[in-house]
Coordinates of N, CA and C in Angstrom, one line a residue:
Chain A
X1 N 0.9 -1.0 0.1 CA 0.0 0.0 0.2 C 1.0 1.4 0.3
X2 N 0.7 1.7 -0.9 CA 1.8 2.9 -1.4 C 1.0 4.4 -0.5
X3 N 2.2 5.1 0.1 CA 2.1 6.0 0.9 C 1.6 7.8 0.2
X4 N 1.9 8.4 1.0 CA 1.5 9.5 -0.1 C 3.0 10.0 -0.7
X5 N 3.3 10.2 -2.0 CA 4.0 10.3 -2.8 C 4.5 11.9 -3.2
X6 N 5.6 12.3 -2.9 CA 6.0 14.0 -3.8 C 6.7 13.5 -4.9
X7 N 6.8 14.7 -5.9 CA 7.8 15.1 -6.5 C 7.9 16.5 -7.3
X8 N 9.2 16.9 -7.5 CA 10.2 16.4 -7.5 C 10.4 16.5 -5.4
X9 N 11.5 15.4 -5.0 CA 12.2 15.8 -3.8 C 13.0 17.1 -3.1
X10 N 13.9 18.1 -4.4 CA 14.5 18.8 -4.6 C 14.7 19.6 -5.7
X11 N 14.3 20.7 -5.7 CA 14.9 21.7 -6.7 C 14.8 23.4 -6.4
X12 N 15.7 23.5 -7.3 CA 15.8 25.2 -7.5 C 15.4 25.9 -8.4
X13 N 14.8 26.7 -8.4 CA 14.7 27.8 -9.2 C 14.8 29.1 -9.1
X14 N 14.9 30.2 -9.9 CA 15.4 31.4 -9.8 C 14.1 32.0 -9.5
X15 N 14.4 33.1 -9.2 CA 13.2 34.1 -8.6 C 12.6 34.8 -9.9
X16 N 11.2 34.5 -9.8 CA 10.4 35.0 -10.9 C 10.3 33.9 -11.6
X17 N 10.6 32.3 -11.4 CA 10.2 31.8 -12.0 C 8.5 30.9 -12.0
X18 N 8.5 29.8 -12.0 CA 7.1 29.2 -12.2 C 7.9 28.0 -11.7
X19 N 6.8 27.1 -10.5 CA 7.3 25.6 -9.9 C 6.0 25.0 -9.9
X20 N 6.1 23.3 -10.1 CA 4.8 22.7 -10.4 C 5.3 21.9 -9.6
X21 N 4.8 21.7 -8.6 CA 5.0 19.9 -7.2 C 3.5 19.4 -7.7
X22 N 3.9 18.0 -7.7 CA 3.4 17.4 -7.7 C 3.1 16.1 -6.6
X23 N 1.6 15.2 -6.2 CA 1.4 14.9 -4.8 C 0.6 13.7 -5.5
X24 N 0.7 12.6 -5.0 CA -0.5 11.1 -5.3 C -0.4 10.7 -3.4
X25 N -1.9 11.1 -3.8 CA -2.3 10.6 -2.2 C -2.3 9.1 -1.9
X26 N -2.1 8.6 -0.6 CA -2.2 7.6 -0.2 C -3.3 6.8 -1.0
X27 N -3.5 5.4 -1.2 CA -4.1 4.9 -1.6 C -5.3 4.5 -1.2
X28 N -6.6 4.9 -2.0 CA -7.9 5.0 -1.3 C -8.4 6.2 -0.4
X29 N -7.4 7.5 -0.6 CA -7.7 8.6 0.2 C -8.3 9.5 -1.0
X30 N -9.2 10.4 -0.7 CA -9.5 11.2 -1.8 C -9.6 13.1 -1.3
X31 N -8.7 13.1 -0.6 CA -9.1 14.5 0.0 C -6.9 14.7 0.0
X32 N -6.7 16.3 -0.7 CA -5.6 16.1 -0.5 C -5.6 17.7 0.0
X33 N -4.4 17.9 0.6 CA -3.9 18.9 1.5 C -2.7 19.2 1.3
X34 N -2.2 20.8 1.4 CA -1.0 21.2 0.6 C -0.2 21.8 1.8
X35 N 0.5 22.2 2.2 CA 1.5 22.6 3.5 C 3.0 23.5 3.2
X36 N 2.9 24.4 3.8 CA 4.1 25.0 3.1 C 5.3 25.3 4.8
X37 N 6.1 24.6 4.8 CA 7.1 24.5 6.0 C 8.2 24.8 5.5
X38 N 8.8 26.4 6.3 CA 9.7 27.2 6.4 C 10.8 26.4 7.4
X39 N 12.2 27.0 7.3 CA 13.3 26.0 7.9 C 12.8 26.5 9.3
X40 N 12.6 25.6 10.4 CA 12.3 25.4 11.7 C 11.2 26.1 12.2
X41 N 10.1 26.5 11.3 CA 8.5 26.6 11.7 C 7.7 25.3 11.6
X42 N 6.5 25.0 12.0 CA 5.4 24.2 11.8 C 5.3 25.0 10.2
X43 N 4.6 23.8 9.8 CA 3.9 23.6 8.6 C 2.5 24.2 8.6
X44 N 2.4 25.5 7.6 CA 1.5 25.7 7.3 C 0.6 26.0 6.1
X45 N -0.9 25.6 6.6 CA -1.6 25.1 5.8 C -2.2 25.6 4.9
X46 N -1.6 25.4 3.2 CA -2.2 26.4 2.1 C -3.6 26.0 1.5
X47 N -3.6 25.0 1.8 CA -5.1 24.9 0.7 C -5.4 23.4 0.7
X48 N -6.8 23.2 0.6 CA -7.1 21.6 0.2 C -8.2 21.3 -0.8
X49 N -7.5 20.2 -1.2 CA -8.7 19.7 -2.5 C -9.2 18.6 -2.3
X50 N -11.2 18.9 -2.4 CA -11.3 17.7 -2.1 C -13.0 17.5 -4.0
X51 N -13.0 16.5 -4.1 CA -14.0 15.9 -5.3 C -13.5 17.7 -6.6
X52 N -12.0 17.7 -7.1 CA -11.0 18.5 -7.7 C -11.3 20.1 -7.6
X53 N -12.0 20.4 -5.9 CA -12.1 21.7 -6.5 C -11.3 22.3 -5.1
X54 N -10.9 23.2 -4.5 CA -10.6 24.0 -3.5 C -11.6 24.1 -2.7
X55 N -11.3 23.2 -1.4 CA -12.3 23.4 -0.4 C -12.0 24.6 0.9
X56 N -10.9 24.9 0.9 CA -10.8 25.7 2.4 C -8.7 26.1 1.3
X57 N -8.6 27.3 2.4 CA -7.4 27.9 1.8 C -6.8 28.3 2.6
X58 N -6.0 28.3 3.5 CA -4.9 29.4 4.2 C -4.7 31.1 3.8
X59 N -3.5 31.0 4.4 CA -3.7 32.5 4.5 C -2.3 33.0 3.4
X60 N -2.6 32.3 1.9 CA -1.3 32.5 0.8 C -2.2 33.5 -0.1
X61 N -1.1 34.1 -1.5 CA -1.5 35.0 -1.7 C -2.1 34.0 -3.2
X62 N -2.7 34.3 -4.3 CA -3.3 34.1 -5.6 C -2.1 33.1 -6.2
X63 N -1.1 33.7 -5.8 CA 0.5 33.0 -6.4 C 0.2 31.7 -6.8
X64 N -0.1 31.1 -5.0 CA -0.3 30.0 -5.3 C -1.7 29.4 -5.7
X65 N -1.5 28.3 -6.1 CA -3.1 27.7 -6.9 C -2.3 26.1 -7.2
X66 N -3.9 25.3 -7.3 CA -3.5 23.7 -7.1 C -4.5 23.1 -8.2
X67 N -4.1 21.9 -8.4 CA -5.4 21.5 -9.2 C -5.3 19.9 -8.4
X68 N -6.6 19.8 -8.4 CA -6.9 17.4 -7.9 C -7.5 17.8 -9.3
X69 N -6.8 15.8 -9.8 CA -7.1 15.6 -11.1 C -8.5 14.0 -10.9
X70 N -8.8 13.9 -11.7 CA -10.1 12.8 -11.2 C -9.2 11.3 -10.3
X71 N -8.1 11.0 -10.5 CA -7.8 10.2 -9.9 C -7.5 10.7 -8.2
X72 N -7.3 11.8 -8.2 CA -7.3 12.4 -6.3 C -5.8 12.9 -6.1
X73 N -5.1 12.7 -7.1 CA -3.2 13.4 -7.4 C -3.6 14.6 -7.6
X74 N -2.5 15.6 -7.0 CA -2.5 17.1 -6.8 C -1.6 17.6 -7.3
X75 N -1.7 19.1 -7.7 CA -0.6 19.7 -8.3 C -1.1 20.9 -7.3
X76 N 0.4 21.5 -6.9 CA 0.5 22.9 -6.2 C 1.3 23.4 -7.6
X77 N 1.3 24.8 -7.7 CA 1.8 25.6 -8.6 C 1.8 26.9 -7.6
X78 N 2.7 27.4 -7.9 CA 3.6 28.5 -7.1 C 4.0 29.8 -8.9
X79 N 3.5 30.8 -8.6 CA 3.7 31.2 -9.8 C 5.0 32.6 -9.2
X80 N 6.1 33.2 -10.1 CA 6.4 34.8 -9.7 C 7.1 34.7 -8.5
X81 N 8.3 33.2 -8.5 CA 8.6 32.7 -7.1 C 9.7 34.0 -6.9
X82 N 9.3 34.1 -5.4 CA 9.8 34.9 -4.1 C 11.2 34.2 -3.3
X83 N 12.0 34.9 -2.9 CA 13.3 34.2 -1.8 C 12.4 33.4 -0.9
X84 N 11.4 34.3 -0.7 CA 10.9 33.8 0.8 C 9.3 32.5 0.7
X85 N 9.9 31.7 -0.8 CA 8.9 30.9 -1.1 C 10.0 29.6 -0.7
X86 N 10.8 29.7 -0.7 CA 12.1 28.6 0.0 C 11.7 28.4 1.1
X87 N 11.5 26.8 1.1 CA 10.9 26.1 1.9 C 10.2 24.1 1.6
X88 N 9.6 23.7 2.4 CA 9.7 22.3 2.4 C 8.3 22.4 2.1
X89 N 7.4 21.9 1.5 CA 6.3 21.4 0.7 C 6.1 20.5 0.6
X90 N 4.4 20.2 1.9 CA 4.3 19.0 1.8 C 2.8 18.4 1.3
X91 N 2.7 17.4 1.1 CA 1.0 17.4 0.3 C 1.0 16.3 1.8
X92 N -0.8 16.1 2.2 CA -1.4 15.4 2.7 C -2.4 15.0 2.4
X93 N -2.7 13.6 2.6 CA -3.5 13.3 2.2 C -4.8 12.4 3.3
X94 N -5.9 12.2 3.1 CA -7.4 11.7 3.9 C -8.3 11.6 3.0
X95 N -9.3 10.5 4.3 CA -10.6 10.0 2.9 C -11.6 10.9 4.0
X96 N -12.6 11.7 3.1 CA -13.7 12.1 4.0 C -14.3 11.0 4.0
X97 N -14.8 11.9 5.2 CA -16.1 10.4 5.6 C -16.7 11.2 7.0
X98 N -18.1 10.8 7.5 CA -18.6 11.6 8.4 C -18.2 10.7 9.5
X99 N -17.9 12.3 10.3 CA -17.6 12.0 11.8 C -19.2 11.0 12.5
X100 N -18.0 10.3 13.3 CA -18.9 9.0 13.7 C -18.7 9.1 15.4
X101 N -18.6 10.0 15.9 CA -17.9 10.4 17.5 C -17.4 8.8 18.3
X102 N -16.7 8.4 17.5 CA -15.7 7.0 17.3 C -14.3 7.2 18.5
X103 N -13.7 6.6 18.7 CA -12.6 6.8 19.0 C -11.4 7.0 18.4
X104 N -11.9 6.9 17.1 CA -10.5 6.5 15.6 C -11.6 7.9 14.3
X105 N -11.0 8.8 14.4 CA -11.4 9.6 13.8 C -10.3 9.2 11.9
X106 N -10.6 10.1 10.8 CA -9.5 9.9 9.9 C -8.8 10.4 10.1
X107 N -7.7 9.9 9.4 CA -6.0 10.6 10.0 C -5.4 11.4 8.8
X108 N -5.1 12.1 8.7 CA -4.3 13.2 7.6 C -2.7 12.2 7.4
X109 N -2.2 11.8 6.6 CA -0.6 11.5 5.9 C -0.5 12.0 5.4
X110 N 0.9 12.2 5.3 CA 2.2 12.9 4.5 C 3.2 12.7 4.0
X111 N 3.1 13.0 3.2 CA 4.3 12.7 2.2 C 5.9 13.4 2.8
X112 N 6.9 13.2 2.2 CA 8.5 13.0 2.9 C 8.7 14.7 2.6
X113 N 7.5 15.2 1.3 CA 8.1 16.6 0.7 C 8.7 17.1 -0.3
X114 N 8.6 17.9 -0.7 CA 9.3 19.0 -2.1 C 10.2 20.3 -1.4
X115 N 11.8 20.2 -1.2 CA 12.4 20.9 -0.9 C 12.4 21.9 -2.1
X116 N 11.8 23.1 -1.9 CA 12.5 24.3 -2.6 C 13.4 25.5 -2.7
X117 N 14.0 25.9 -3.1 CA 15.2 26.5 -3.2 C 15.0 28.1 -3.8
X118 N 14.6 28.9 -3.7 CA 14.4 30.1 -5.2 C 15.8 30.9 -4.6
X119 N 16.5 30.8 -5.6 CA 18.1 31.7 -5.6 C 17.6 33.3 -6.2
Chain B
X1 N -11.6 27.7 14.2 CA -10.3 26.7 14.2 C -9.6 27.1 15.3
X2 N -9.2 25.2 16.0 CA -8.6 25.2 16.8 C -7.6 25.7 17.1
X3 N -6.7 26.2 18.0 CA -5.6 26.5 18.3 C -5.1 25.9 19.4
X4 N -3.3 25.5 19.3 CA -3.2 24.7 20.1 C -2.1 25.1 20.9
X5 N -1.3 24.9 21.9 CA 0.2 25.2 22.5 C 0.9 24.6 23.2
X6 N 1.8 23.9 23.1 CA 2.8 23.1 23.1 C 4.2 23.9 24.2
X7 N 4.7 23.6 24.9 CA 6.2 23.4 25.3 C 6.8 23.2 24.0
X8 N 7.8 24.8 24.2 CA 8.8 25.1 23.1 C 9.9 23.7 23.0
X9 N 10.2 23.3 23.8 CA 11.2 22.2 23.8 C 11.5 21.4 25.3
X10 N 11.6 20.0 25.1 CA 11.7 19.5 26.2 C 13.0 18.4 26.2
X11 N 13.8 18.0 27.1 CA 15.0 17.6 27.4 C 14.7 15.9 28.4
X12 N 15.0 14.7 28.3 CA 14.8 13.5 28.9 C 16.3 12.8 28.4
X13 N 15.9 11.9 29.6 CA 17.1 10.6 29.8 C 16.9 9.6 29.0
X14 N 17.7 9.1 28.4 CA 17.2 7.7 27.7 C 16.7 7.0 28.2
X15 N 15.8 6.4 28.4 CA 15.0 5.2 28.8 C 14.1 5.7 30.1
X16 N 13.8 7.3 30.0 CA 12.5 8.0 30.7 C 11.0 7.6 30.1
X17 N 10.4 7.9 30.5 CA 9.1 8.4 29.9 C 8.9 9.7 29.9
X18 N 8.2 10.3 29.0 CA 8.4 11.5 28.5 C 6.7 11.6 28.6
X19 N 5.9 12.9 28.8 CA 4.6 13.4 28.6 C 4.7 15.3 28.2
X20 N 4.3 15.0 26.7 CA 4.2 16.0 26.5 C 2.4 16.9 26.2
X21 N 2.3 17.6 26.9 CA 0.9 18.4 27.2 C 0.6 18.8 25.9
X22 N -0.6 19.5 26.0 CA -0.8 20.0 24.6 C -2.0 20.8 24.8
X23 N -2.5 21.8 24.4 CA -3.5 23.0 25.2 C -4.5 22.9 24.0
X24 N -5.8 23.0 23.9 CA -6.5 23.5 22.8 C -7.6 23.9 23.6
X25 N -8.0 24.9 24.1 CA -9.1 25.6 24.5 C -10.6 25.3 24.0
X26 N -10.2 25.7 22.7 CA -11.6 26.0 21.7 C -11.6 24.6 21.0
X27 N -11.6 23.4 21.4 CA -11.7 22.1 20.3 C -13.4 22.5 20.4
X28 N -13.7 21.9 19.2 CA -14.8 21.8 18.6 C -15.6 20.1 18.8
X29 N -17.1 19.6 18.9 CA -17.4 19.0 19.2 C -16.7 18.0 18.2
X30 N -16.7 18.1 17.0 CA -16.2 17.5 15.8 C -14.9 17.1 16.0
X31 N -13.9 17.6 16.4 CA -12.3 17.9 16.3 C -11.5 16.4 17.1
X32 N -11.1 15.7 16.3 CA -10.1 14.8 17.0 C -8.8 15.7 17.4
X33 N -8.1 14.5 18.6 CA -6.9 15.2 18.7 C -5.3 14.2 17.8
X34 N -4.9 14.7 17.2 CA -3.9 13.7 16.6 C -2.2 15.2 16.9
X35 N -1.6 13.3 17.2 CA -0.3 13.3 17.1 C 1.0 13.3 16.1
X36 N 1.5 14.0 15.8 CA 2.7 14.3 14.8 C 3.9 14.0 15.1
X37 N 5.0 13.1 14.6 CA 6.8 13.6 15.0 C 6.9 13.5 13.5
X38 N 7.9 14.5 13.5 CA 8.7 15.1 12.5 C 10.3 15.0 12.3
X39 N 10.9 14.7 11.6 CA 12.6 14.7 12.0 C 12.9 15.7 11.3
X40 N 13.9 16.2 11.1 CA 14.5 17.7 10.2 C 14.8 16.5 8.5
X41 N 13.7 17.6 7.8 CA 13.7 17.3 6.7 C 13.0 15.9 5.8
X42 N 12.1 15.7 6.6 CA 11.4 14.8 6.0 C 9.5 15.4 6.6
X43 N 8.3 14.4 6.2 CA 7.1 15.4 6.3 C 7.2 14.6 7.7
X44 N 5.8 14.7 8.1 CA 5.2 14.5 9.6 C 4.6 13.0 9.5
X45 N 4.8 12.4 10.9 CA 4.4 11.5 10.7 C 3.5 10.8 11.7
X46 N 2.8 10.1 11.6 CA 1.6 10.1 12.4 C 1.6 9.1 13.8
X47 N 1.1 9.7 14.7 CA 1.9 8.8 16.3 C 0.5 7.9 16.5
X48 N -0.5 9.2 16.7 CA -1.9 8.5 17.8 C -3.0 9.2 17.5
X49 N -3.8 9.4 17.7 CA -5.1 9.9 17.7 C -6.3 9.1 18.4
X50 N -7.3 10.2 19.2 CA -8.2 10.2 20.0 C -8.6 10.9 19.6
X51 N -10.0 11.0 20.5 CA -11.4 11.8 21.0 C -11.4 11.9 22.0
X52 N -11.7 11.3 23.0 CA -11.5 11.1 24.2 C -11.1 10.0 25.4
X53 N -11.0 10.5 26.3 CA -10.4 9.3 27.7 C -9.1 8.9 26.9
X54 N -8.7 7.7 26.8 CA -6.9 7.2 26.3 C -7.4 6.1 25.7
X55 N -6.2 6.1 24.6 CA -5.8 5.6 23.6 C -4.0 5.3 23.5
X56 N -3.9 4.0 23.4 CA -2.7 3.3 23.4 C -3.0 2.8 22.2
X57 N -1.3 2.6 21.5 CA -1.1 1.6 20.3 C 0.6 1.2 20.7
X58 N 1.0 0.8 19.8 CA 2.6 0.2 19.9 C 3.5 1.2 20.3
X59 N 3.8 2.5 20.1 CA 4.2 3.6 20.5 C 4.3 4.9 21.4
X60 N 2.9 4.7 21.7 CA 3.1 6.0 22.5 C 0.8 5.6 22.9
X61 N 1.5 6.6 24.4 CA -0.5 6.7 25.0 C -0.9 7.8 24.8
X62 N -2.0 8.4 24.5 CA -3.1 9.7 24.2 C -4.1 9.6 25.8
X63 N -3.8 10.7 26.3 CA -4.6 11.0 27.7 C -5.4 12.4 27.3
X64 N -6.7 11.7 27.1 CA -7.6 13.2 27.3 C -8.4 13.1 28.6
X65 N -8.6 14.5 28.9 CA -9.3 14.8 29.8 C -11.4 14.5 29.6
X66 N -11.7 14.7 30.2 CA -13.5 14.9 30.2 C -13.6 16.1 29.3
X67 N -13.2 17.2 29.9 CA -13.5 18.4 29.0 C -12.4 18.2 27.5
X68 N -11.6 17.6 27.6 CA -11.0 17.8 26.0 C -10.5 19.1 25.7
X69 N -9.9 19.7 27.0 CA -9.7 20.8 26.5 C -7.6 21.1 26.4
X70 N -7.4 19.6 26.6 CA -6.3 19.7 26.6 C -6.0 17.7 26.6
X71 N -4.7 17.6 26.4 CA -4.4 15.9 25.7 C -3.3 16.0 26.5
X72 N -2.0 14.6 26.7 CA -1.2 14.2 26.8 C -0.2 12.7 26.1
X73 N 0.4 13.4 25.2 CA 1.4 12.2 24.4 C 1.9 12.3 25.4
X74 N 2.1 10.7 25.9 CA 3.0 9.4 27.0 C 3.6 8.5 25.5
X75 N 5.1 8.9 25.6 CA 6.1 8.0 25.2 C 6.9 7.4 25.8
X76 N 6.8 6.0 26.5 CA 6.9 5.2 27.5 C 8.9 4.8 26.8
X77 N 9.6 4.9 28.1 CA 11.7 4.2 27.8 C 11.5 5.3 26.5
X78 N 12.0 6.5 26.1 CA 12.7 6.8 25.3 C 13.9 6.8 24.8
X79 N 13.8 6.8 23.6 CA 15.2 6.7 22.7 C 16.2 7.9 22.2
X80 N 17.2 8.0 21.9 CA 18.0 8.5 21.4 C 17.4 9.1 19.6
X81 N 17.1 8.3 19.0 CA 15.8 8.0 18.3 C 14.5 9.0 18.0
X82 N 14.1 8.7 19.3 CA 13.1 9.5 19.6 C 13.0 11.2 19.5
X83 N 14.5 11.7 19.5 CA 14.6 13.1 19.3 C 14.2 13.6 17.9
X84 N 12.7 14.8 18.1 CA 12.4 15.0 16.7 C 11.6 16.1 17.7
X85 N 10.8 16.7 16.9 CA 9.7 17.5 17.0 C 8.2 17.1 17.2
X86 N 7.8 17.4 18.2 CA 6.1 16.8 18.6 C 5.3 18.0 18.3
X87 N 4.0 17.3 17.3 CA 3.3 17.9 17.1 C 1.4 17.8 17.7
X88 N 0.9 19.2 18.1 CA -0.5 18.4 18.5 C -1.5 19.0 17.5
X89 N -2.4 18.2 17.0 CA -3.2 18.8 16.1 C -4.6 18.9 16.3
X90 N -5.5 19.6 16.0 CA -6.7 19.4 16.4 C -7.5 19.6 15.6
X91 N -8.6 19.2 15.2 CA -9.6 19.1 13.7 C -9.8 18.1 13.4
X92 N -10.9 18.1 12.0 CA -11.0 17.3 11.0 C -10.6 17.1 9.9
X93 N -11.0 16.1 9.6 CA -10.4 16.1 8.2 C -10.7 16.9 7.1
X94 N -12.4 18.3 7.5 CA -12.9 18.6 6.3 C -12.4 20.1 6.4
X95 N -11.8 20.1 7.9 CA -10.6 21.7 7.8 C -9.6 21.7 8.0
X96 N -9.0 23.1 7.6 CA -7.0 22.4 7.7 C -7.0 22.8 9.3
X97 N -5.7 22.3 9.3 CA -5.3 22.2 10.7 C -4.2 23.1 10.8
X98 N -4.1 23.4 12.4 CA -2.7 24.5 12.6 C -1.9 23.4 13.6
X99 N -0.6 24.1 12.9 CA 0.4 23.7 13.5 C 1.7 23.6 14.8
X100 N 0.7 25.0 14.5 CA 1.6 25.7 16.3 C 3.2 25.4 16.0
X101 N 3.9 25.6 17.0 CA 5.2 25.1 17.1 C 5.8 23.8 17.3
X102 N 5.0 22.8 17.8 CA 5.9 22.0 18.3 C 6.0 21.8 19.3
X103 N 6.6 20.6 20.1 CA 7.7 20.5 21.0 C 8.8 20.0 20.4
X104 N 10.3 20.2 20.7 CA 11.1 19.6 20.2 C 11.7 18.9 21.5
X105 N 11.7 18.0 20.9 CA 12.1 16.8 22.1 C 13.9 16.1 22.0
X106 N 14.2 16.7 22.7 CA 16.2 16.1 22.9 C 16.3 15.3 23.8
X107 N 16.6 13.8 23.4 CA 16.6 12.5 24.7 C 17.6 12.8 24.5
X108 N 19.0 12.2 26.0 CA 19.6 12.3 26.8 C 20.2 11.2 26.4
X109 N 21.6 10.6 26.1 CA 22.3 9.6 26.7 C 22.4 9.5 27.7

């Protein structure tokens, strides 16, 4: 059972360029979230996709956009890269479910991330 | 959006039990409490999840009081490989998760 996979693992871009990061969710999962983690800080929520639509969005500018495909995989696009966009970008997947008040809810699983360096 | 508060850092000797407490005063009825472990340059790894009372798995225990406004992750007999950052998250999968600063645990030989 494959976990969450992300590509590429590392990449270097020049300021002003555009980048696309890719994510394949864990088998059976239909919801994908993206996070940005700067060095020494906790992950910050960018947005979440479900049924090919952006469902929630964190405090990130429109330069950050995404897409979810029918097979539930997802892409994160960042335009007009800034030096401050250098970070580890994490993809997380989960399965949409109705809360049942049980002792075990749904869990989000993370990939190993894509390291983006903007120079 | 439920935010969490954790100690910034903790030190422990190898073989000791470590308890990390997280405060989440505005937890919602539908929210679960989930703990993750993160090593440098890696994605967060799921440790344990609970809704109320006590949950135990092969690596940790999670204690949640009746009011659910806090939770405690218990790591039995830590080893050097448990040195990592531990995050407490509160929410359900339909909402964004707020990570906070996490607790940096250092295990000392």
